[in-house]
Amino acid sequence: MTANGAWEGPPARAGDPASAIATPALVVALEAMEHNLAAMADWARARGLRLRPHAKMHKCAALARRQIAAGAVGVCVQKPAEAHALAAQGVHDLLLTNEVVDPRKLAGLAALARQVRLGVCVDAALGVERLAEAVRAARSVVDVYVEVDVGQGRCGVPAAAAGALAHRVVSHAPEAPGGPGLRFAGLQAYHGGAQHLRRPEARAQAIAHAASQVRAAVASITAGGIACPLVTGAGSGSFVHEAGSGLWGELQAGSYLFLDADYAQNTPDPGAPDFRHALFVKSQVMSRGAAHAVVDAGHKAHAIDSGLPRVWERPLQFANGGDEHGVLRPGDGAAAADLPALGETVWLVPGHCDPTVNLHTHLVGVRGGLGDGVVEAVWPIDARGALR
């Protein structure tokens, strides 16, 4: 804290007790995160599957490096700026699971590909041609994945069109070993809408449809004499089904590392790892009424696109209080006596981890419990605000 009382820098320092973390702050329970990290890595390894977690969830190079150290082949990003931010902090195998057609962004990615292994998705001839031009100018090589619409209704070509687009990618292959060009790497097949279907049966049905589209896309590619090296995709809600199909060779699950409140509403698939809540917003009661309490964590401290946060281990309901306030009321079976006192700490489980992380500058890693633990690490959110 500066002399005039203004806060600067992270909300805590290594060695601080958890009670000293300034609020609102984004806190990672390290034991739970490490459990999730190992559980997912072991599950993929036991099935001979590549794991490439999606780093758009945590946007943090330190966590990406930990995932790679645990066995991941690299990480995914969603925007060029995320790729640049993580590469600058030593993450050197990146797949941008999105389309890029802006020549300026493509020029930056092509230059980045001289320093790291980089993959990019395409779903249009224009994207392929512009990427090829940028790569030739930078004299680099980029892995290219043809994205197929497997049910999301967002990006991606129809399965029958995958072969023609793959042929266009292959036409820009390096003319000599080590030369510049595009390297056809396979298919991007991600069904985002399947991730939050609550019942395993519904997720299985959605991924069965996705698998039919993948089979058709692979057939379209191989019919033209092109091999399809890899199908990559899947998320934290559906990866069991992609893995069971025998088609996907690489899993892109990301939210498993933190497990937000929305994912926790899914009925787990049989045989799936047991993931635990690891991401919390620490808040403090700043006002107290007769039948409600107000904490200092509003919309600017947690995303609300997947619902309001859940109050951790207390019989309380969180209500919308605006940008800077959250209103707590007694939940079912509770009374005003269960409300926290003025100045008391309240821990919140955010509804959606990805956009919540993007609201903060640091992740505070605590070991030994949220109440009595000690700050072990404070990590910058390197790709915070990396929206381009």
CSV table of C-alpha atoms in Angstrom, one decimal:
chain,number,residue,atom,x,y,z
A,1,MET,CA,0.0,0.0,0.0
A,2,THR,CA,1.3,3.4,-0.9
A,3,ALA,CA,1.5,6.4,1.5
A,4,ASN,CA,-1.8,7.8,0.3
A,5,GLY,CA,-3.6,4.5,0.9
A,6,ALA,CA,-3.8,3.3,-2.7
A,7,TRP,CA,-3.2,-0.3,-3.6
A,8,GLU,CA,-0.5,-1.2,-6.0
A,9,GLY,CA,0.7,-4.5,-7.3
A,10,PRO,CA,-0.7,-8.0,-6.4
A,11,PRO,CA,-3.2,-8.6,-3.6
A,12,ALA,CA,-0.7,-10.6,-1.6
A,13,ARG,CA,2.9,-11.7,-1.3
A,14,ALA,CA,4.4,-15.2,-0.9
A,15,GLY,CA,4.5,-16.1,2.8
A,16,ASP,CA,1.5,-14.0,3.7
A,17,PRO,CA,-1.3,-15.8,5.6
A,18,ALA,CA,-4.4,-16.3,3.4
A,19,SER,CA,-6.2,-14.0,5.8
A,20,ALA,CA,-4.0,-11.1,4.7
A,21,ILE,CA,-5.0,-11.4,1.0
A,22,ALA,CA,-6.6,-8.1,-0.1
A,23,THR,CA,-10.1,-8.4,-1.4
A,24,PRO,CA,-11.5,-9.0,-3.9
A,25,ALA,CA,-8.9,-11.4,-5.1
A,26,LEU,CA,-8.7,-14.5,-7.3
A,27,VAL,CA,-7.3,-17.4,-5.2
A,28,VAL,CA,-6.2,-20.9,-6.2
A,29,ALA,CA,-6.4,-23.7,-3.7
A,30,LEU,CA,-3.2,-25.4,-4.6
A,31,GLU,CA,-3.9,-28.9,-3.3
A,32,ALA,CA,-7.2,-29.0,-5.3
A,33,MET,CA,-5.5,-27.6,-8.5
A,34,GLU,CA,-2.6,-30.1,-8.2
A,35,HIS,CA,-5.1,-33.0,-7.8
A,36,ASN,CA,-6.9,-31.9,-11.0
A,37,LEU,CA,-3.6,-31.4,-12.8
A,38,ALA,CA,-2.4,-34.9,-12.1
A,39,ALA,CA,-5.8,-36.5,-12.5
A,40,MET,CA,-6.3,-35.2,-16.1
A,41,ALA,CA,-2.7,-35.9,-17.1
A,42,ASP,CA,-2.8,-39.5,-15.8
A,43,TRP,CA,-6.2,-40.1,-17.4
A,44,ALA,CA,-5.0,-39.0,-20.8
A,45,ARG,CA,-1.7,-40.8,-20.5
A,46,ALA,CA,-3.4,-44.1,-19.6
A,47,ARG,CA,-5.3,-44.0,-22.8
A,48,GLY,CA,-2.4,-43.0,-25.0
A,49,LEU,CA,-4.0,-39.6,-25.8
A,50,ARG,CA,-2.2,-36.3,-26.2
A,51,LEU,CA,-3.3,-33.6,-23.8
A,52,ARG,CA,-3.2,-30.0,-24.9
A,53,PRO,CA,-5.1,-28.0,-22.3
A,54,HIS,CA,-6.8,-24.7,-23.2
A,55,ALA,CA,-4.8,-21.8,-21.7
A,56,LYS,CA,-7.5,-19.3,-22.5
A,57,MET,CA,-9.0,-20.5,-19.2
A,58,HIS,CA,-6.1,-19.4,-16.9
A,59,LYS,CA,-4.1,-17.1,-19.3
A,60,CYS,CA,-1.1,-17.7,-17.1
A,61,ALA,CA,2.3,-18.9,-18.4
A,62,ALA,CA,3.3,-20.3,-15.0
A,63,LEU,CA,0.3,-22.7,-15.0
A,64,ALA,CA,0.8,-23.5,-18.7
A,65,ARG,CA,4.4,-24.6,-17.9
A,66,ARG,CA,3.1,-26.7,-15.0
A,67,GLN,CA,0.6,-28.5,-17.3
A,68,ILE,CA,3.4,-29.2,-19.8
A,69,ALA,CA,5.7,-30.5,-17.0
A,70,ALA,CA,2.9,-32.8,-16.0
A,71,GLY,CA,2.7,-34.3,-19.5
A,72,ALA,CA,0.8,-32.0,-21.8
A,73,VAL,CA,2.3,-31.6,-25.3
A,74,GLY,CA,1.6,-27.9,-25.3
A,75,VAL,CA,-1.4,-25.6,-24.7
A,76,CYS,CA,-4.2,-24.0,-26.8
A,77,VAL,CA,-4.9,-20.3,-27.0
A,78,GLN,CA,-7.8,-18.5,-28.6
A,79,LYS,CA,-6.3,-15.2,-29.7
A,80,PRO,CA,-3.0,-14.2,-31.3
A,81,ALA,CA,-2.3,-11.8,-28.4
A,82,GLU,CA,-2.6,-14.8,-26.0
A,83,ALA,CA,0.0,-16.7,-28.1
A,84,HIS,CA,2.4,-13.8,-28.0
A,85,ALA,CA,1.9,-13.3,-24.2
A,86,LEU,CA,2.6,-16.9,-23.3
A,87,ALA,CA,5.4,-17.4,-25.8
A,88,ALA,CA,7.2,-14.4,-24.2
A,89,GLN,CA,7.1,-16.3,-20.9
A,90,GLY,CA,8.6,-19.5,-22.2
A,91,VAL,CA,5.6,-21.5,-23.5
A,92,HIS,CA,6.8,-22.9,-26.8
A,93,ASP,CA,4.2,-25.2,-28.2
A,94,LEU,CA,0.9,-23.4,-29.0
A,95,LEU,CA,-2.2,-24.2,-31.0
A,96,LEU,CA,-4.5,-21.2,-31.8
A,97,THR,CA,-7.9,-22.9,-31.9
A,98,ASN,CA,-9.5,-20.1,-33.9
A,99,GLU,CA,-9.5,-18.5,-37.3
A,100,VAL,CA,-7.4,-15.5,-38.2
A,101,VAL,CA,-7.8,-13.5,-41.4
A,102,ASP,CA,-6.4,-10.1,-40.5
A,103,PRO,CA,-3.1,-9.7,-42.4
A,104,ARG,CA,-1.5,-7.8,-39.6
A,105,LYS,CA,-2.3,-10.5,-37.0
A,106,LEU,CA,-1.2,-13.2,-39.5
A,107,ALA,CA,2.2,-11.4,-40.0
A,108,GLY,CA,2.7,-11.4,-36.3
A,109,LEU,CA,1.8,-15.1,-36.0
A,110,ALA,CA,4.1,-16.0,-38.8
A,111,ALA,CA,7.0,-14.2,-37.2
A,112,LEU,CA,6.2,-15.9,-33.8
A,113,ALA,CA,6.4,-19.3,-35.6
A,114,ARG,CA,10.1,-18.7,-36.0
A,115,GLN,CA,10.5,-18.9,-32.2
A,116,VAL,CA,7.8,-21.5,-31.2
A,117,ARG,CA,5.9,-24.4,-32.6
A,118,LEU,CA,2.6,-22.8,-33.7
A,119,GLY,CA,-0.7,-24.2,-35.0
A,120,VAL,CA,-3.5,-22.2,-36.5
A,121,CYS,CA,-7.1,-23.2,-37.5
A,122,VAL,CA,-8.6,-22.4,-40.9
A,123,ASP,CA,-12.1,-22.7,-42.3
A,124,ALA,CA,-11.9,-20.7,-45.5
A,125,ALA,CA,-9.7,-20.5,-48.6
A,126,LEU,CA,-9.0,-16.8,-47.9
A,127,GLY,CA,-7.6,-17.7,-44.5
A,128,VAL,CA,-5.3,-20.3,-46.0
A,129,GLU,CA,-4.0,-17.9,-48.7
A,130,ARG,CA,-3.4,-15.0,-46.3
A,131,LEU,CA,-1.6,-17.3,-43.8
A,132,ALA,CA,0.6,-18.8,-46.6
A,133,GLU,CA,1.6,-15.3,-47.7
A,134,ALA,CA,2.5,-14.3,-44.2
A,135,VAL,CA,4.5,-17.4,-43.7
A,136,ARG,CA,6.4,-17.0,-46.9
A,137,ALA,CA,7.3,-13.4,-45.9
A,138,ALA,CA,8.5,-14.5,-42.5
A,139,ARG,CA,10.2,-17.6,-43.8
A,140,SER,CA,8.6,-19.8,-41.1
A,141,VAL,CA,6.4,-22.9,-40.8
A,142,VAL,CA,3.0,-23.1,-39.3
A,143,ASP,CA,0.9,-26.2,-38.5
A,144,VAL,CA,-2.6,-25.8,-40.0
A,145,TYR,CA,-5.7,-27.5,-38.8
A,146,VAL,CA,-8.9,-27.5,-40.9
A,147,GLU,CA,-11.8,-26.8,-38.5
A,148,VAL,CA,-14.9,-28.8,-39.0
A,149,ASP,CA,-18.3,-27.7,-37.7
A,150,VAL,CA,-19.3,-30.7,-35.6
A,151,GLY,CA,-22.4,-29.3,-34.1
A,152,GLN,CA,-21.5,-26.0,-32.5
A,153,GLY,CA,-22.8,-23.9,-35.4
A,154,ARG,CA,-20.0,-21.4,-35.0
A,155,CYS,CA,-16.7,-21.7,-37.0
A,156,GLY,CA,-15.8,-24.6,-39.2
A,157,VAL,CA,-16.5,-26.0,-42.7
A,158,PRO,CA,-19.0,-28.8,-43.4
A,159,ALA,CA,-17.4,-32.2,-43.2
A,160,ALA,CA,-17.7,-32.7,-47.0
A,161,ALA,CA,-15.7,-29.6,-47.6
A,162,ALA,CA,-12.7,-30.6,-45.4
A,163,GLY,CA,-10.9,-32.3,-48.2
A,164,ALA,CA,-10.9,-29.4,-50.6
A,165,LEU,CA,-9.6,-27.1,-47.8
A,166,ALA,CA,-6.9,-29.6,-46.8
A,167,HIS,CA,-5.8,-29.8,-50.4
A,168,ARG,CA,-5.4,-26.0,-50.5
A,169,VAL,CA,-3.3,-26.1,-47.3
A,170,VAL,CA,-1.1,-28.9,-48.7
A,171,SER,CA,-0.5,-26.8,-51.9
A,172,HIS,CA,1.5,-24.4,-49.7
A,173,ALA,CA,3.6,-27.1,-48.0
A,174,PRO,CA,7.4,-26.3,-47.7
A,175,GLU,CA,9.2,-27.0,-51.0
A,176,ALA,CA,12.2,-28.2,-49.1
A,177,PRO,CA,12.9,-29.5,-45.6
A,178,GLY,CA,13.2,-26.6,-43.3
A,179,GLY,CA,11.8,-24.2,-45.8
A,180,PRO,CA,8.8,-21.9,-45.2
A,181,GLY,CA,5.3,-23.1,-45.7
A,182,LEU,CA,2.1,-24.6,-44.2
A,183,ARG,CA,2.2,-28.0,-42.7
A,184,PHE,CA,-1.2,-29.8,-42.7
A,185,ALA,CA,-1.6,-31.1,-39.2
A,186,GLY,CA,-5.2,-32.5,-39.1
A,187,LEU,CA,-8.6,-31.5,-38.0
A,188,GLN,CA,-9.9,-29.2,-35.3
A,189,ALA,CA,-13.2,-30.7,-34.0
A,190,TYR,CA,-14.6,-29.0,-30.9
A,191,HIS,CA,-18.2,-29.0,-29.8
A,192,GLY,CA,-18.5,-26.2,-27.3
A,193,GLY,CA,-22.3,-26.6,-26.9
A,194,ALA,CA,-21.8,-30.2,-25.6
A,195,GLN,CA,-19.7,-29.1,-22.6
A,196,HIS,CA,-22.6,-27.9,-20.5
A,197,LEU,CA,-25.2,-30.5,-21.2
A,198,ARG,CA,-26.0,-31.7,-17.7
A,199,ARG,CA,-26.6,-35.4,-18.3
A,200,PRO,CA,-23.9,-37.9,-19.6
A,201,GLU,CA,-26.5,-39.3,-22.0
A,202,ALA,CA,-27.0,-35.9,-23.7
A,203,ARG,CA,-23.3,-35.3,-24.0
A,204,ALA,CA,-22.8,-38.8,-25.4
A,205,GLN,CA,-25.4,-38.1,-28.1
A,206,ALA,CA,-23.9,-34.7,-29.0
A,207,ILE,CA,-20.4,-36.2,-29.4
A,208,ALA,CA,-21.8,-39.2,-31.3
A,209,HIS,CA,-23.1,-36.7,-33.9
A,210,ALA,CA,-19.7,-34.9,-33.8
A,211,ALA,CA,-17.9,-38.2,-34.4
A,212,SER,CA,-20.0,-38.8,-37.5
A,213,GLN,CA,-18.9,-35.4,-38.8
A,214,VAL,CA,-15.3,-36.2,-38.0
A,215,ARG,CA,-15.5,-39.5,-39.9
A,216,ALA,CA,-17.0,-37.8,-42.9
A,217,ALA,CA,-14.3,-35.1,-42.8
A,218,VAL,CA,-11.5,-37.6,-42.6
A,219,ALA,CA,-13.0,-39.5,-45.5
A,220,SER,CA,-13.2,-36.3,-47.5
A,221,ILE,CA,-9.5,-35.7,-46.9
A,222,THR,CA,-8.2,-39.2,-47.4
A,223,ALA,CA,-10.2,-39.5,-50.6
A,224,GLY,CA,-7.9,-36.9,-52.1
A,225,GLY,CA,-4.8,-38.8,-51.2
A,226,ILE,CA,-4.0,-36.7,-48.1
A,227,ALA,CA,-3.3,-38.3,-44.7
A,228,CYS,CA,-5.0,-36.8,-41.7
A,229,PRO,CA,-2.4,-36.9,-38.9
A,230,LEU,CA,-4.5,-35.9,-35.9
A,231,VAL,CA,-8.0,-34.9,-34.8
A,232,THR,CA,-7.9,-32.5,-31.9
A,233,GLY,CA,-10.7,-31.1,-29.8
A,234,ALA,CA,-12.9,-32.0,-26.7
A,235,GLY,CA,-13.5,-30.0,-23.5
A,236,SER,CA,-13.8,-30.5,-19.8
A,237,GLY,CA,-17.5,-31.6,-20.1
A,238,SER,CA,-17.2,-34.1,-23.0
A,239,PHE,CA,-13.6,-35.4,-23.2
A,240,VAL,CA,-14.7,-38.9,-22.0
A,241,HIS,CA,-16.8,-39.3,-25.1
A,242,GLU,CA,-14.3,-38.0,-27.6
A,243,ALA,CA,-11.7,-40.3,-26.1
A,244,GLY,CA,-14.0,-43.2,-26.3
A,245,SER,CA,-14.8,-42.7,-30.0
A,246,GLY,CA,-11.3,-43.7,-31.1
A,247,LEU,CA,-11.2,-40.7,-33.4
A,248,TRP,CA,-9.7,-37.9,-31.4
A,249,GLY,CA,-6.0,-38.2,-30.6
A,250,GLU,CA,-5.6,-35.0,-28.6
A,251,LEU,CA,-7.8,-33.5,-25.9
A,252,GLN,CA,-8.2,-29.7,-25.3
A,253,ALA,CA,-9.9,-29.7,-22.0
A,254,GLY,CA,-9.1,-26.6,-19.9
A,255,SER,CA,-11.6,-25.8,-17.2
A,256,TYR,CA,-10.8,-29.1,-15.4
A,257,LEU,CA,-7.9,-27.3,-13.7
A,258,PHE,CA,-10.1,-25.0,-11.7
A,259,LEU,CA,-13.7,-26.5,-12.0
A,260,ASP,CA,-16.1,-23.5,-11.9
A,261,ALA,CA,-19.6,-23.6,-10.5
A,262,ASP,CA,-21.2,-24.2,-13.9
A,263,TYR,CA,-19.2,-27.3,-14.7
A,264,ALA,CA,-19.9,-28.6,-11.3
A,265,GLN,CA,-23.6,-28.8,-12.2
A,266,ASN,CA,-22.8,-31.5,-14.8
A,267,THR,CA,-23.5,-35.1,-13.7
A,268,PRO,CA,-20.0,-36.7,-14.1
A,269,ASP,CA,-19.5,-39.3,-16.7
A,270,PRO,CA,-18.7,-42.9,-15.4
A,271,GLY,CA,-14.9,-43.3,-15.4
A,272,ALA,CA,-14.2,-39.6,-15.5
A,273,PRO,CA,-11.6,-38.2,-13.0
A,274,ASP,CA,-12.9,-36.6,-9.9
A,275,PHE,CA,-12.2,-32.9,-10.3
A,276,ARG,CA,-12.3,-30.4,-7.3
A,277,HIS,CA,-13.0,-26.8,-7.0
A,278,ALA,CA,-9.7,-24.9,-7.0
A,279,LEU,CA,-10.6,-21.3,-8.1
A,280,PHE,CA,-12.2,-18.9,-5.6
A,281,VAL,CA,-12.9,-15.2,-5.3
A,282,LYS,CA,-12.0,-14.0,-1.8
A,283,SER,CA,-14.4,-11.3,-0.7
A,284,GLN,CA,-15.1,-9.4,2.5
A,285,VAL,CA,-18.3,-8.2,4.1
A,286,MET,CA,-18.4,-4.4,3.7
A,287,SER,CA,-21.9,-3.7,4.9
A,288,ARG,CA,-24.4,-5.6,7.1
A,289,GLY,CA,-28.2,-5.3,7.3
A,290,ALA,CA,-30.8,-7.0,9.4
A,291,ALA,CA,-31.5,-9.6,6.7
A,292,HIS,CA,-28.6,-9.4,4.3
A,293,ALA,CA,-24.8,-8.8,4.0
A,294,VAL,CA,-22.9,-7.1,1.3
A,295,VAL,CA,-19.5,-8.2,0.0
A,296,ASP,CA,-17.0,-6.3,-2.0
A,297,ALA,CA,-17.1,-8.6,-5.1
A,298,GLY,CA,-19.5,-7.5,-7.8
A,299,HIS,CA,-19.5,-8.0,-11.5
A,300,LYS,CA,-16.0,-6.6,-11.8
A,301,ALA,CA,-14.6,-9.4,-9.7
A,302,HIS,CA,-16.4,-12.4,-11.3
A,303,ALA,CA,-18.2,-13.2,-14.6
A,304,ILE,CA,-21.9,-13.7,-14.6
A,305,ASP,CA,-22.5,-15.2,-18.1
A,306,SER,CA,-22.9,-18.7,-16.6
A,307,GLY,CA,-24.7,-17.5,-13.5
A,308,LEU,CA,-23.9,-15.8,-10.2
A,309,PRO,CA,-21.2,-17.3,-8.0
A,310,ARG,CA,-21.9,-19.9,-5.4
A,311,VAL,CA,-21.0,-19.1,-1.8
A,312,TRP,CA,-18.5,-21.7,-0.6
A,313,GLU,CA,-19.5,-24.0,2.3
A,314,ARG,CA,-22.1,-21.6,3.8
A,315,PRO,CA,-26.0,-21.7,3.6
A,316,LEU,CA,-26.1,-18.4,1.7
A,317,GLN,CA,-27.4,-17.2,-1.6
A,318,PHE,CA,-25.5,-14.7,-3.7
A,319,ALA,CA,-27.7,-12.0,-5.4
A,320,ASN,CA,-26.8,-9.4,-8.0
A,321,GLY,CA,-25.5,-6.2,-6.3
A,322,GLY,CA,-24.0,-4.5,-9.3
A,323,ASP,CA,-20.4,-3.7,-10.4
A,324,GLU,CA,-18.8,-3.6,-6.9
A,325,HIS,CA,-21.2,-5.3,-4.6
A,326,GLY,CA,-22.6,-8.8,-4.0
A,327,VAL,CA,-25.7,-9.3,-1.8
A,328,LEU,CA,-25.8,-12.3,0.5
A,329,ARG,CA,-29.1,-13.6,1.9
A,330,PRO,CA,-29.9,-16.7,3.9
A,331,GLY,CA,-30.4,-19.8,1.7
A,332,ASP,CA,-33.0,-22.5,2.1
A,333,GLY,CA,-33.2,-23.6,5.8
A,334,ALA,CA,-30.9,-20.8,6.9
A,335,ALA,CA,-31.7,-17.7,9.0
A,336,ALA,CA,-30.3,-14.2,9.4
A,337,ALA,CA,-28.1,-15.6,12.2
A,338,ASP,CA,-26.2,-17.5,9.5
A,339,LEU,CA,-25.1,-14.3,7.7
A,340,PRO,CA,-21.4,-13.3,8.0
A,341,ALA,CA,-20.4,-10.4,10.3
A,342,LEU,CA,-19.1,-7.1,9.1
A,343,GLY,CA,-15.5,-7.5,8.0
A,344,GLU,CA,-15.7,-11.3,7.7
A,345,THR,CA,-14.3,-13.2,4.7
A,346,VAL,CA,-16.6,-14.9,2.3
A,347,TRP,CA,-15.3,-17.3,-0.4
A,348,LEU,CA,-17.1,-17.4,-3.7
A,349,VAL,CA,-16.9,-20.1,-6.5
A,350,PRO,CA,-17.3,-18.2,-9.8
A,351,GLY,CA,-19.8,-19.4,-12.4
A,352,HIS,CA,-17.4,-19.3,-15.3
A,353,CYS,CA,-13.7,-19.4,-14.7
A,354,ASP,CA,-12.4,-18.1,-18.1
A,355,PRO,CA,-13.9,-14.6,-18.1
A,356,THR,CA,-13.5,-14.4,-14.3
A,357,VAL,CA,-9.7,-14.8,-14.7
A,358,ASN,CA,-9.6,-12.1,-17.4
A,359,LEU,CA,-10.9,-9.6,-14.8
A,360,HIS,CA,-7.9,-10.0,-12.5
A,361,THR,CA,-4.2,-9.2,-12.7
A,362,HIS,CA,-2.9,-12.0,-10.5
A,363,LEU,CA,-3.7,-15.5,-9.3
A,364,VAL,CA,-2.8,-16.1,-5.6
A,365,GLY,CA,-1.9,-19.7,-4.8
A,366,VAL,CA,-2.7,-20.8,-1.3
A,367,ARG,CA,-1.6,-24.0,0.4
A,368,GLY,CA,-3.0,-25.4,3.6
A,369,GLY,CA,-6.7,-24.3,3.2
A,370,LEU,CA,-8.5,-21.2,2.4
A,371,GLY,CA,-9.0,-20.2,6.0
A,372,ASP,CA,-5.7,-21.1,7.6
A,373,GLY,CA,-3.4,-21.5,4.6
A,374,VAL,CA,-0.4,-19.5,3.5
A,375,VAL,CA,0.3,-17.8,0.2
A,376,GLU,CA,2.8,-20.0,-1.7
A,377,ALA,CA,2.8,-18.2,-5.1
A,378,VAL,CA,1.5,-15.1,-6.8
A,379,TRP,CA,1.3,-15.5,-10.6
A,380,PRO,CA,0.6,-12.7,-13.1
A,381,ILE,CA,-2.2,-13.4,-15.5
A,382,ASP,CA,0.1,-12.8,-18.5
A,383,ALA,CA,-2.6,-12.8,-21.2
A,384,ARG,CA,-5.1,-10.8,-19.3
A,385,GLY,CA,-7.0,-8.5,-21.7
A,386,ALA,CA,-5.4,-10.3,-24.7
A,387,LEU,CA,-8.5,-10.0,-26.9
A,388,ARG,CA,-6.9,-9.5,-30.3
